[in-house]
PDB file of C-alpha atoms in Angstrom:
ATOM      1  CA  MET A  52      67.729  96.618  51.326  1.00  0.00           C
ATOM      2  CA  THR A  53      69.681  97.988  54.656  1.00  0.00           C
ATOM      3  CA  LEU A  54      68.186  96.872  57.958  1.00  0.00           C
ATOM      4  CA  VAL A  55      68.314  99.425  60.733  1.00  0.00           C
ATOM      5  CA  LYS A  56      69.015  97.805  64.642  1.00  0.00           C
ATOM      6  CA  SER A  57      66.907  98.839  66.857  1.00  0.00           C
ATOM      7  CA  PRO A  58      68.453 101.013  69.589  1.00  0.00           C
ATOM      8  CA  ARG A  59      69.125  98.737  73.065  1.00  0.00           C
ATOM      9  CA  PRO A  60      66.996 100.120  75.450  1.00  0.00           C
ATOM     10  CA  THR A  61      68.426 102.367  78.154  1.00  0.00           C
ATOM     11  CA  LEU A  62      69.363 100.298  81.305  1.00  0.00           C
ATOM     12  CA  ASP A  63      68.078 101.497  84.768  1.00  0.00           C
ATOM     13  CA  ALA A  64      68.978  99.360  88.001  1.00  0.00           C
ATOM     14  CA  ASN A  65      66.045 100.948  89.747  1.00  0.00           C
ATOM     15  CA  LEU A  66      63.693  99.011  87.251  1.00  0.00           C
ATOM     16  CA  ALA A  67      65.510  95.928  88.652  1.00  0.00           C
ATOM     17  CA  VAL A  68      65.090  97.025  91.786  1.00  0.00           C
ATOM     18  CA  ALA A  69      61.368  97.830  91.194  1.00  0.00           C
ATOM     19  CA  LEU A  70      60.705  94.496  89.676  1.00  0.00           C
ATOM     20  CA  ASP A  71      62.248  92.740  92.219  1.00  0.00           C
ATOM     21  CA  ALA A  72      59.847  94.368  94.919  1.00  0.00           C
ATOM     22  CA  LEU A  73      56.780  93.898  92.702  1.00  0.00           C
ATOM     23  CA  LEU A  74      57.437  90.177  92.239  1.00  0.00           C
ATOM     24  CA  THR A  75      58.397  89.635  95.771  1.00  0.00           C
ATOM     25  CA  GLU A  76      55.465  91.575  97.598  1.00  0.00           C
ATOM     26  CA  GLN A  77      52.923  91.088  94.522  1.00  0.00           C
ATOM     27  CA  SER A  78      51.297  94.324  95.539  1.00  0.00           C
ATOM     28  CA  VAL A  79      51.952  97.914  94.187  1.00  0.00           C
ATOM     29  CA  THR A  80      51.298  99.418  97.859  1.00  0.00           C
ATOM     30  CA  ARG A  81      53.758  97.043  99.764  1.00  0.00           C
ATOM     31  CA  ALA A  82      56.025  97.239  97.210  1.00  0.00           C
ATOM     32  CA  ALA A  83      56.041 100.961  97.450  1.00  0.00           C
ATOM     33  CA  ALA A  84      56.640 100.733 101.218  1.00  0.00           C
ATOM     34  CA  ARG A  85      59.720  98.315 101.055  1.00  0.00           C
ATOM     35  CA  LEU A  86      61.061 100.757  98.451  1.00  0.00           C
ATOM     36  CA  HIS A  87      59.991 103.936 100.476  1.00  0.00           C
ATOM     37  CA  THR A  88      58.110 105.498  97.582  1.00  0.00           C
ATOM     38  CA  SER A  89      54.568 106.300  97.086  1.00  0.00           C
ATOM     39  CA  PRO A  90      51.951 104.130  95.475  1.00  0.00           C
ATOM     40  CA  ALA A  91      51.398 106.265  92.865  1.00  0.00           C
ATOM     41  CA  ALA A  92      55.096 106.250  91.743  1.00  0.00           C
ATOM     42  CA  MET A  93      55.235 102.616  91.836  1.00  0.00           C
ATOM     43  CA  SER A  94      52.134 102.254  89.889  1.00  0.00           C
ATOM     44  CA  ARG A  95      53.912 104.526  87.325  1.00  0.00           C
ATOM     45  CA  THR A  96      56.953 102.517  87.359  1.00  0.00           C
ATOM     46  CA  LEU A  97      54.915  99.079  86.871  1.00  0.00           C
ATOM     47  CA  GLY A  98      53.392 100.622  83.952  1.00  0.00           C
ATOM     48  CA  ARG A  99      57.108 101.286  82.512  1.00  0.00           C
ATOM     49  CA  LEU A 100      58.201  97.715  83.395  1.00  0.00           C
ATOM     50  CA  ARG A 101      54.994  96.349  81.532  1.00  0.00           C
ATOM     51  CA  ARG A 102      56.120  98.517  78.497  1.00  0.00           C
ATOM     52  CA  THR A 103      59.643  97.740  78.669  1.00  0.00           C
ATOM     53  CA  LEU A 104      58.872  93.840  78.746  1.00  0.00           C
ATOM     54  CA  GLN A 105      55.603  93.808  76.891  1.00  0.00           C
ATOM     55  CA  ASP A 106      53.943  91.805  79.463  1.00  0.00           C
ATOM     56  CA  PRO A 107      51.445  92.497  82.177  1.00  0.00           C
ATOM     57  CA  LEU A 108      53.879  90.994  84.946  1.00  0.00           C
ATOM     58  CA  LEU A 109      50.866  91.646  87.523  1.00  0.00           C
ATOM     59  CA  VAL A 110      47.096  90.985  86.915  1.00  0.00           C
ATOM     60  CA  ARG A 111      44.292  91.678  89.381  1.00  0.00           C
ATOM     61  CA  ALA A 112      42.078  88.534  90.625  1.00  0.00           C
ATOM     62  CA  GLY A 113      39.983  89.535  92.831  1.00  0.00           C
ATOM     63  CA  GLN A 114      41.231  91.918  95.853  1.00  0.00           C
ATOM     64  CA  THR A 115      44.891  90.474  95.031  1.00  0.00           C
ATOM     65  CA  MET A 116      47.341  90.507  92.138  1.00  0.00           C
ATOM     66  CA  VAL A 117      48.714  87.575  90.554  1.00  0.00           C
ATOM     67  CA  PRO A 118      52.007  87.100  88.638  1.00  0.00           C
ATOM     68  CA  THR A 119      51.797  86.222  84.793  1.00  0.00           C
ATOM     69  CA  PRO A 120      53.727  83.325  83.733  1.00  0.00           C
ATOM     70  CA  ARG A 121      56.477  85.765  82.299  1.00  0.00           C
ATOM     71  CA  ALA A 122      56.708  87.265  85.849  1.00  0.00           C
ATOM     72  CA  LEU A 123      57.138  83.976  87.531  1.00  0.00           C
ATOM     73  CA  ALA A 124      59.669  83.095  84.785  1.00  0.00           C
ATOM     74  CA  LEU A 125      61.421  86.493  86.109  1.00  0.00           C
ATOM     75  CA  ARG A 126      60.941  86.359  89.503  1.00  0.00           C
ATOM     76  CA  ASP A 127      64.393  84.538  90.466  1.00  0.00           C
ATOM     77  CA  GLU A 128      66.844  86.034  87.875  1.00  0.00           C
ATOM     78  CA  THR A 129      65.570  89.330  89.211  1.00  0.00           C
ATOM     79  CA  ALA A 130      66.041  88.599  92.902  1.00  0.00           C
ATOM     80  CA  ALA A 131      69.570  87.621  91.850  1.00  0.00           C
ATOM     81  CA  VAL A 132      70.272  90.225  89.695  1.00  0.00           C
ATOM     82  CA  VAL A 133      69.410  93.060  92.672  1.00  0.00           C
ATOM     83  CA  ARG A 134      71.198  91.010  95.384  1.00  0.00           C
ATOM     84  CA  ARG A 135      74.932  91.345  92.771  1.00  0.00           C
ATOM     85  CA  LEU A 136      73.642  94.800  92.052  1.00  0.00           C
ATOM     86  CA  GLU A 137      73.630  95.695  95.898  1.00  0.00           C
ATOM     87  CA  SER A 138      77.131  93.738  96.297  1.00  0.00           C
ATOM     88  CA  LEU A 139      78.635  95.645  93.695  1.00  0.00           C
ATOM     89  CA  LEU A 140      77.400  98.833  94.808  1.00  0.00           C
ATOM     90  CA  SER A 141      77.817  98.437  98.358  1.00  0.00           C
ATOM     91  CA  PRO A 142      81.070  99.875 100.349  1.00  0.00           C
ATOM     92  CA  GLY A 143      83.917  97.091 100.496  1.00  0.00           C
ATOM     93  CA  GLU A 144      84.219  95.072 103.363  1.00  0.00           C
ATOM     94  CA  GLY A 145      87.399  94.926 105.219  1.00  0.00           C
ATOM     95  CA  ALA A 146      89.484  92.196 104.190  1.00  0.00           C
ATOM     96  CA  ASP A 147      90.040  89.231 106.581  1.00  0.00           C
ATOM     97  CA  PRO A 148      93.981  89.016 107.118  1.00  0.00           C
ATOM     98  CA  THR A 149      93.885  85.503 107.774  1.00  0.00           C
ATOM     99  CA  THR A 150      92.570  84.880 104.279  1.00  0.00           C
ATOM    100  CA  LEU A 151      95.053  87.097 102.469  1.00  0.00           C
ATOM    101  CA  SER A 152      97.769  85.588  99.877  1.00  0.00           C
ATOM    102  CA  SER A 153      99.617  88.707  99.218  1.00  0.00           C
ATOM    103  CA  THR A 154     103.163  90.108  98.387  1.00  0.00           C
ATOM    104  CA  PHE A 155     103.432  93.384  99.026  1.00  0.00           C
ATOM    105  CA  THR A 156     106.172  95.496  97.932  1.00  0.00           C
ATOM    106  CA  LEU A 157     107.859  98.344  99.946  1.00  0.00           C
ATOM    107  CA  GLN A 158     110.340 100.764  98.905  1.00  0.00           C
ATOM    108  CA  THR A 159     112.327 102.414 101.721  1.00  0.00           C
ATOM    109  CA  ALA A 160     115.623 103.314 103.065  1.00  0.00           C
ATOM    110  CA  ASP A 161     117.832 100.196 104.706  1.00  0.00           C
ATOM    111  CA  LEU A 162     117.393 101.979 108.103  1.00  0.00           C
ATOM    112  CA  VAL A 163     113.728 101.666 108.011  1.00  0.00           C
ATOM    113  CA  GLY A 164     113.203  98.324 106.497  1.00  0.00           C
ATOM    114  CA  ALA A 165     115.434  97.210 109.492  1.00  0.00           C
ATOM    115  CA  ALA A 166     113.435  98.652 111.944  1.00  0.00           C
ATOM    116  CA  LEU A 167     110.111  97.833 110.162  1.00  0.00           C
ATOM    117  CA  THR A 168     110.561  94.103 108.816  1.00  0.00           C
ATOM    118  CA  PRO A 169     110.765  92.007 112.385  1.00  0.00           C
ATOM    119  CA  GLY A 170     107.742  93.844 113.249  1.00  0.00           C
ATOM    120  CA  LEU A 171     106.001  93.138 109.960  1.00  0.00           C
ATOM    121  CA  LEU A 172     106.705  89.627 110.038  1.00  0.00           C
ATOM    122  CA  HIS A 173     105.562  89.394 113.405  1.00  0.00           C
ATOM    123  CA  LEU A 174     102.193  90.763 112.867  1.00  0.00           C
ATOM    124  CA  ALA A 175     102.006  88.614 109.375  1.00  0.00           C
ATOM    125  CA  ARG A 176     102.607  85.594 111.643  1.00  0.00           C
ATOM    126  CA  GLN A 177     100.227  86.347 114.061  1.00  0.00           C
ATOM    127  CA  GLU A 178      97.072  87.903 111.592  1.00  0.00           C
ATOM    128  CA  ALA A 179      97.982  87.226 108.270  1.00  0.00           C
ATOM    129  CA  PRO A 180     100.011  84.296 107.602  1.00  0.00           C
ATOM    130  CA  GLY A 181      99.687  84.374 103.701  1.00  0.00           C
ATOM    131  CA  VAL A 182     101.476  87.445 103.671  1.00  0.00           C
ATOM    132  CA  SER A 183     104.961  88.136 102.115  1.00  0.00           C
ATOM    133  CA  PHE A 184     107.326  91.370 101.627  1.00  0.00           C
ATOM    134  CA  ARG A 185     109.629  92.425  99.335  1.00  0.00           C
ATOM    135  CA  LEU A 186     111.662  95.486 100.364  1.00  0.00           C
ATOM    136  CA  ARG A 187     113.053  97.456  97.801  1.00  0.00           C
ATOM    137  CA  ALA A 188     115.707 100.045  97.762  1.00  0.00           C
ATOM    138  CA  GLU A 189     115.013 103.952  97.294  1.00  0.00           C
ATOM    139  CA  GLU A 190     115.854 103.385  93.755  1.00  0.00           C
ATOM    140  CA  LEU A 191     112.696 104.198  91.872  1.00  0.00           C
ATOM    141  CA  GLU A 192     110.827 107.459  91.651  1.00  0.00           C
ATOM    142  CA  ALA A 193     108.082 106.904  93.762  1.00  0.00           C
ATOM    143  CA  GLY A 194     105.278 108.985  92.162  1.00  0.00           C
ATOM    144  CA  PRO A 195     105.255 106.632  89.205  1.00  0.00           C
ATOM    145  CA  ALA A 196     105.940 103.593  90.923  1.00  0.00           C
ATOM    146  CA  LEU A 197     103.067 103.961  92.816  1.00  0.00           C
ATOM    147  CA  ARG A 198     100.847 104.832  90.338  1.00  0.00           C
ATOM    148  CA  ASP A 199     101.706 101.832  87.946  1.00  0.00           C
ATOM    149  CA  GLY A 200     101.769  99.368  90.907  1.00  0.00           C
ATOM    150  CA  ARG A 201     105.723  98.468  90.985  1.00  0.00           C
ATOM    151  CA  ILE A 202     105.336  99.253  94.673  1.00  0.00           C
ATOM    152  CA  ASP A 203     102.588  99.213  97.392  1.00  0.00           C
ATOM    153  CA  LEU A 204     104.090 101.597  99.783  1.00  0.00           C
ATOM    154  CA  GLU A 205     106.831 103.761 100.209  1.00  0.00           C
ATOM    155  CA  ILE A 206     107.873 104.335 103.884  1.00  0.00           C
ATOM    156  CA  GLY A 207     110.508 107.283 105.167  1.00  0.00           C
ATOM    157  CA  SER A 208     111.263 110.430 104.376  1.00  0.00           C
ATOM    158  CA  ILE A 209     108.598 111.384 101.436  1.00  0.00           C
ATOM    159  CA  ASP A 210     110.437 114.322  99.769  1.00  0.00           C
ATOM    160  CA  HIS A 211     108.549 114.020  96.575  1.00  0.00           C
ATOM    161  CA  VAL A 212     105.193 116.281  95.620  1.00  0.00           C
ATOM    162  CA  ASP A 213     102.925 114.396  93.804  1.00  0.00           C
ATOM    163  CA  PRO A 214      99.157 115.873  94.238  1.00  0.00           C
ATOM    164  CA  GLU A 215      97.552 112.213  93.303  1.00  0.00           C
ATOM    165  CA  THR A 216      99.743 110.687  96.403  1.00  0.00           C
ATOM    166  CA  GLN A 217      98.317 109.951  99.700  1.00  0.00           C
ATOM    167  CA  VAL A 218     100.637 110.439 102.677  1.00  0.00           C
ATOM    168  CA  GLU A 219     100.652 109.884 105.939  1.00  0.00           C
ATOM    169  CA  GLU A 220     102.850 111.122 108.672  1.00  0.00           C
ATOM    170  CA  LEU A 221     103.886 108.406 111.152  1.00  0.00           C
ATOM    171  CA  ALA A 222     106.824 109.708 113.505  1.00  0.00           C
ATOM    172  CA  THR A 223     108.720 112.968 114.290  1.00  0.00           C
ATOM    173  CA  LEU A 224     112.131 112.288 115.143  1.00  0.00           C
ATOM    174  CA  ARG A 225     115.274 114.024 115.734  1.00  0.00           C
ATOM    175  CA  MET A 226     119.094 113.264 114.858  1.00  0.00           C
ATOM    176  CA  VAL A 227     121.556 112.417 117.399  1.00  0.00           C
ATOM    177  CA  ALA A 228     125.478 111.165 117.190  1.00  0.00           C
ATOM    178  CA  ALA A 229     126.300 107.932 117.542  1.00  0.00           C
ATOM    179  CA  VAL A 230     129.657 106.663 118.783  1.00  0.00           C
ATOM    180  CA  ARG A 231     131.499 103.683 119.566  1.00  0.00           C
ATOM    181  CA  PRO A 232     131.668 102.649 123.441  1.00  0.00           C
ATOM    182  CA  GLY A 233     134.947 104.450 124.907  1.00  0.00           C
ATOM    183  CA  HIS A 234     134.777 107.357 121.926  1.00  0.00           C
ATOM    184  CA  PRO A 235     136.641 110.238 123.400  1.00  0.00           C
ATOM    185  CA  LEU A 236     132.914 112.276 122.177  1.00  0.00           C
ATOM    186  CA  ALA A 237     131.219 110.438 124.857  1.00  0.00           C
ATOM    187  CA  GLU A 238     133.667 110.941 127.929  1.00  0.00           C
ATOM    188  CA  GLU A 239     132.358 114.648 128.650  1.00  0.00           C
ATOM    189  CA  ALA A 240     129.627 117.029 127.487  1.00  0.00           C
ATOM    190  CA  LEU A 241     129.436 117.423 123.498  1.00  0.00           C
ATOM    191  CA  ASP A 242     130.075 120.981 122.329  1.00  0.00           C
ATOM    192  CA  PRO A 243     130.025 122.070 118.710  1.00  0.00           C
ATOM    193  CA  VAL A 244     133.774 122.537 118.785  1.00  0.00           C
ATOM    194  CA  ARG A 245     134.376 119.330 120.013  1.00  0.00           C
ATOM    195  CA  LEU A 246     131.752 117.658 117.094  1.00  0.00           C
ATOM    196  CA  ALA A 247     133.239 119.449 114.579  1.00  0.00           C
ATOM    197  CA  ALA A 248     136.716 118.578 115.134  1.00  0.00           C
ATOM    198  CA  ALA A 249     135.769 114.860 115.078  1.00  0.00           C
ATOM    199  CA  GLU A 250     135.816 112.248 111.904  1.00  0.00           C
ATOM    200  CA  HIS A 251     132.348 111.958 110.500  1.00  0.00           C
ATOM    201  CA  VAL A 252     130.886 109.415 108.340  1.00  0.00           C
ATOM    202  CA  VAL A 253     128.214 110.738 106.215  1.00  0.00           C
ATOM    203  CA  VAL A 254     124.837 108.451 104.732  1.00  0.00           C
ATOM    204  CA  SER A 255     124.057 109.823 100.857  1.00  0.00           C
ATOM    205  CA  ARG A 256     122.642 107.865  98.147  1.00  0.00           C
ATOM    206  CA  ARG A 257     124.060 110.561  95.800  1.00  0.00           C
ATOM    207  CA  GLY A 258     127.437 110.928  97.431  1.00  0.00           C
ATOM    208  CA  ARG A 259     126.915 114.403  98.912  1.00  0.00           C
ATOM    209  CA  PHE A 260     129.337 115.101 101.621  1.00  0.00           C
ATOM    210  CA  ILE A 261     127.314 118.033 103.353  1.00  0.00           C
ATOM    211  CA  GLY A 262     123.915 117.944 104.980  1.00  0.00           C
ATOM    212  CA  PRO A 263     121.951 119.774 107.976  1.00  0.00           C
ATOM    213  CA  LEU A 264     124.410 119.264 110.275  1.00  0.00           C
ATOM    214  CA  ASP A 265     127.007 121.394 108.124  1.00  0.00           C
ATOM    215  CA  SER A 266     124.669 124.267 107.860  1.00  0.00           C
ATOM    216  CA  ALA A 267     124.102 124.413 111.748  1.00  0.00           C
ATOM    217  CA  LEU A 268     128.105 124.240 111.865  1.00  0.00           C
ATOM    218  CA  ALA A 269     128.780 126.720 109.460  1.00  0.00           C
ATOM    219  CA  GLU A 270     126.729 129.399 111.440  1.00  0.00           C
ATOM    220  CA  ARG A 271     129.147 128.860 114.053  1.00  0.00           C
ATOM    221  CA  ASN A 272     132.144 129.236 111.716  1.00  0.00           C
ATOM    222  CA  LEU A 273     132.708 125.735 112.068  1.00  0.00           C
ATOM    223  CA  GLN A 274     133.490 122.321 109.584  1.00  0.00           C
ATOM    224  CA  ARG A 275     133.397 118.988 110.332  1.00  0.00           C
ATOM    225  CA  ARG A 276     135.755 116.805 108.583  1.00  0.00           C
ATOM    226  CA  VAL A 277     133.630 113.704 106.407  1.00  0.00           C
ATOM    227  CA  THR A 278     136.386 111.103 105.887  1.00  0.00           C
ATOM    228  CA  ALA A 279     133.919 108.656 104.453  1.00  0.00           C
ATOM    229  CA  VAL A 280     130.397 108.776 102.698  1.00  0.00           C
ATOM    230  CA  LEU A 281     128.377 105.510 102.339  1.00  0.00           C
ATOM    231  CA  PRO A 282     124.743 104.808 100.694  1.00  0.00           C
ATOM    232  CA  SER A 283     123.919 102.654 103.677  1.00  0.00           C
ATOM    233  CA  HIS A 284     122.857 103.676 107.014  1.00  0.00           C
ATOM    234  CA  LEU A 285     123.717 100.426 108.462  1.00  0.00           C
ATOM    235  CA  ALA A 286     126.903 100.296 106.585  1.00  0.00           C
ATOM    236  CA  ALA A 287     127.684 103.797 108.527  1.00  0.00           C
ATOM    237  CA  MET A 288     126.550 102.468 111.995  1.00  0.00           C
ATOM    238  CA  ALA A 289     128.630  99.454 111.585  1.00  0.00           C
ATOM    239  CA  LEU A 290     131.944 101.703 110.725  1.00  0.00           C
ATOM    240  CA  ALA A 291     131.050 103.697 113.913  1.00  0.00           C
ATOM    241  CA  ALA A 292     130.927 100.775 115.743  1.00  0.00           C
ATOM    242  CA  ARG A 293     134.478  99.564 114.943  1.00  0.00           C
ATOM    243  CA  SER A 294     135.769 103.001 114.480  1.00  0.00           C
ATOM    244  CA  ASP A 295     136.213 106.432 115.378  1.00  0.00           C
ATOM    245  CA  VAL A 296     134.142 108.142 113.064  1.00  0.00           C
ATOM    246  CA  VAL A 297     130.795 109.554 114.051  1.00  0.00           C
ATOM    247  CA  CYS A 298     127.276 109.105 112.328  1.00  0.00           C
ATOM    248  CA  LEU A 299     124.090 110.203 112.442  1.00  0.00           C
ATOM    249  CA  VAL A 300     121.194 108.318 113.518  1.00  0.00           C
ATOM    250  CA  PRO A 301     117.393 109.372 114.104  1.00  0.00           C
ATOM    251  CA  ALA A 302     116.238 109.143 117.521  1.00  0.00           C
ATOM    252  CA  ALA A 303     112.690 109.664 119.304  1.00  0.00           C
ATOM    253  CA  LEU A 304     111.645 113.045 120.882  1.00  0.00           C
ATOM    254  CA  PRO A 305     112.781 113.760 124.048  1.00  0.00           C
ATOM    255  CA  GLY A 306     110.098 112.138 126.228  1.00  0.00           C
ATOM    256  CA  ASN A 307     109.065 109.763 124.064  1.00  0.00           C
ATOM    257  CA  PRO A 308     109.659 106.037 123.956  1.00  0.00           C
ATOM    258  CA  GLU A 309     112.430 104.705 121.799  1.00  0.00           C
ATOM    259  CA  SER A 310     111.893 104.548 118.459  1.00  0.00           C
ATOM    260  CA  PRO A 311     112.263 101.188 116.197  1.00  0.00           C
ATOM    261  CA  LEU A 312     114.795 103.335 114.275  1.00  0.00           C
ATOM    262  CA  THR A 313     117.339 103.443 116.920  1.00  0.00           C
ATOM    263  CA  HIS A 314     117.119  99.543 117.494  1.00  0.00           C
ATOM    264  CA  THR A 315     119.733  98.968 115.192  1.00  0.00           C
ATOM    265  CA  ALA A 316     122.732 101.643 116.704  1.00  0.00           C
ATOM    266  CA  THR A 317     121.437 100.186 120.102  1.00  0.00           C
ATOM    267  CA  ALA A 318     122.306  96.801 119.101  1.00  0.00           C
ATOM    268  CA  LEU A 319     125.427  97.631 118.010  1.00  0.00           C
ATOM    269  CA  GLY A 320     126.460  99.186 121.182  1.00  0.00           C
ATOM    270  CA  LEU A 321     126.506 102.892 119.949  1.00  0.00           C
ATOM    271  CA  ARG A 322     126.210 105.325 122.574  1.00  0.00           C
ATOM    272  CA  LEU A 323     123.910 108.282 121.440  1.00  0.00           C
ATOM    273  CA  LEU A 324     124.444 111.978 121.762  1.00  0.00           C
ATOM    274  CA  ASP A 325     122.574 114.755 121.791  1.00  0.00           C
ATOM    275  CA  VAL A 326     123.747 117.131 119.110  1.00  0.00           C
ATOM    276  CA  PRO A 327     124.225 120.549 120.840  1.00  0.00           C
ATOM    277  CA  LEU A 328     123.065 122.613 117.586  1.00  0.00           C
ATOM    278  CA  PRO A 329     119.249 122.974 115.922  1.00  0.00           C
ATOM    279  CA  LEU A 330     118.874 120.409 113.480  1.00  0.00           C
ATOM    280  CA  PRO A 331     115.768 120.068 111.582  1.00  0.00           C
ATOM    281  CA  PRO A 332     113.349 117.502 112.611  1.00  0.00           C
ATOM    282  CA  LEU A 333     113.046 114.219 110.534  1.00  0.00           C
ATOM    283  CA  ALA A 334     109.189 113.159 109.582  1.00  0.00           C
ATOM    284  CA  ILE A 335     108.905 109.469 108.858  1.00  0.00           C
ATOM    285  CA  GLY A 336     105.564 108.868 106.628  1.00  0.00           C
ATOM    286  CA  MET A 337     104.027 106.402 104.302  1.00  0.00           C
ATOM    287  CA  ALA A 338     102.993 107.413 100.924  1.00  0.00           C
ATOM    288  CA  TRP A 339     100.591 105.348  98.683  1.00  0.00           C
ATOM    289  CA  HIS A 340      98.284 105.675  95.621  1.00  0.00           C
ATOM    290  CA  PRO A 341      94.679 106.490  96.409  1.00  0.00           C
ATOM    291  CA  ARG A 342      93.319 103.400  94.249  1.00  0.00           C
ATOM    292  CA  HIS A 343      94.782 101.564  97.510  1.00  0.00           C
ATOM    293  CA  THR A 344      92.935 103.839  99.990  1.00  0.00           C
ATOM    294  CA  ALA A 345      89.655 101.676 100.598  1.00  0.00           C
ATOM    295  CA  ASP A 346      91.486  98.213  99.252  1.00  0.00           C
ATOM    296  CA  GLY A 347      91.112  95.889 102.463  1.00  0.00           C
ATOM    297  CA  ALA A 348      94.515  94.298 102.036  1.00  0.00           C
ATOM    298  CA  HIS A 349      96.225  97.758 101.593  1.00  0.00           C
ATOM    299  CA  HIS A 350      94.237  98.759 104.451  1.00  0.00           C
ATOM    300  CA  TRP A 351      95.809  95.616 106.516  1.00  0.00           C
ATOM    301  CA  LEU A 352      99.276  96.766 105.487  1.00  0.00           C
ATOM    302  CA  ARG A 353      98.941 100.391 106.233  1.00  0.00           C
ATOM    303  CA  ASN A 354      97.789  99.679 109.770  1.00  0.00           C
ATOM    304  CA  ALA A 355     100.401  96.978 110.117  1.00  0.00           C
ATOM    305  CA  VAL A 356     103.110  99.718 109.291  1.00  0.00           C
ATOM    306  CA  ARG A 357     101.627 102.186 111.941  1.00  0.00           C
ATOM    307  CA  ARG A 358     101.698  99.501 114.729  1.00  0.00           C
ATOM    308  CA  VAL A 359     105.348  98.864 114.058  1.00  0.00           C
ATOM    309  CA  LEU A 360     106.750 102.437 113.595  1.00  0.00           C
ATOM    310  CA  ARG A 361     104.824 104.412 115.975  1.00  0.00           C
ATOM    311  CA  ALA A 362     105.859 103.831 119.358  1.00  0.00           C
ATOM    312  CA  PRO A 363     103.461 103.812 122.130  1.00  0.00           C
ATOM    313  CA  GLY A 364     102.996 107.140 123.158  1.00  0.00           C
ATOM    314  CA  THR A 365     103.666 108.794 120.359  1.00  0.00           C
ATOM    315  CA  THR A 366     100.754 110.612 117.465  1.00  0.00           C
TER     316      THR A 366
END
């Protein structure tokens, strides 16, 4: 003989909420008022509960209703279930930074990392002492790495297009020429001809010799001489500080406070010269996977990055 299993009852969280109200109030009218519904609707729900649990739950005793033994046995458990449901289905609360114990992995260029890390460590010491940071070079394809959790945040020039990635712009910068103190280009006003005639170092992870500056020079039938291509902005600035090569570094737009991305060039003593050519602006942003958008710990991380990279007075 084959036994046929009875179908499982359909789960309805609203029934648990109604049962909690009925067992607490011991009154259909008061339970209805508590749940902002009509007494008639609450009476129908009580009938459904009685059929589901196969127990009258509340029975009339004079002018009041009293719970059955089964109802009394269910009261505390029902209240606990409803409280857990409320917690489960309520919007997440922001994480308390002081209780965080997390390591965040950020992928960014070395210059952005150098500008970002001191400020992040300072904020972590003040607000989230259990947080640490792992910075990775721009070695992973950011979209998949964000998706599978290998990195928590990408920061820098966000040039990949991934519809599921959340992107927020942090700052718009311009490129300026950086040279050592006493460099011939710093002795008088810079013009395109003198800029093109100087030796240049280019930063390219792919080893490319040309960039936007070459396109701007070509429009004036000028060509610069690139004597070195390096994969690191910090190495390029160190070379410029110790030789006559020119390197490009990001700086704040005119009228804005100095960008943290220029602090290393300033610390190396480099002179920053306006480039006398129209160059495209540099947008610095951060990208993350949308599953982290409502996460309290990740929210603190994004806010910390904003505070470090957005100079006062910028938008």
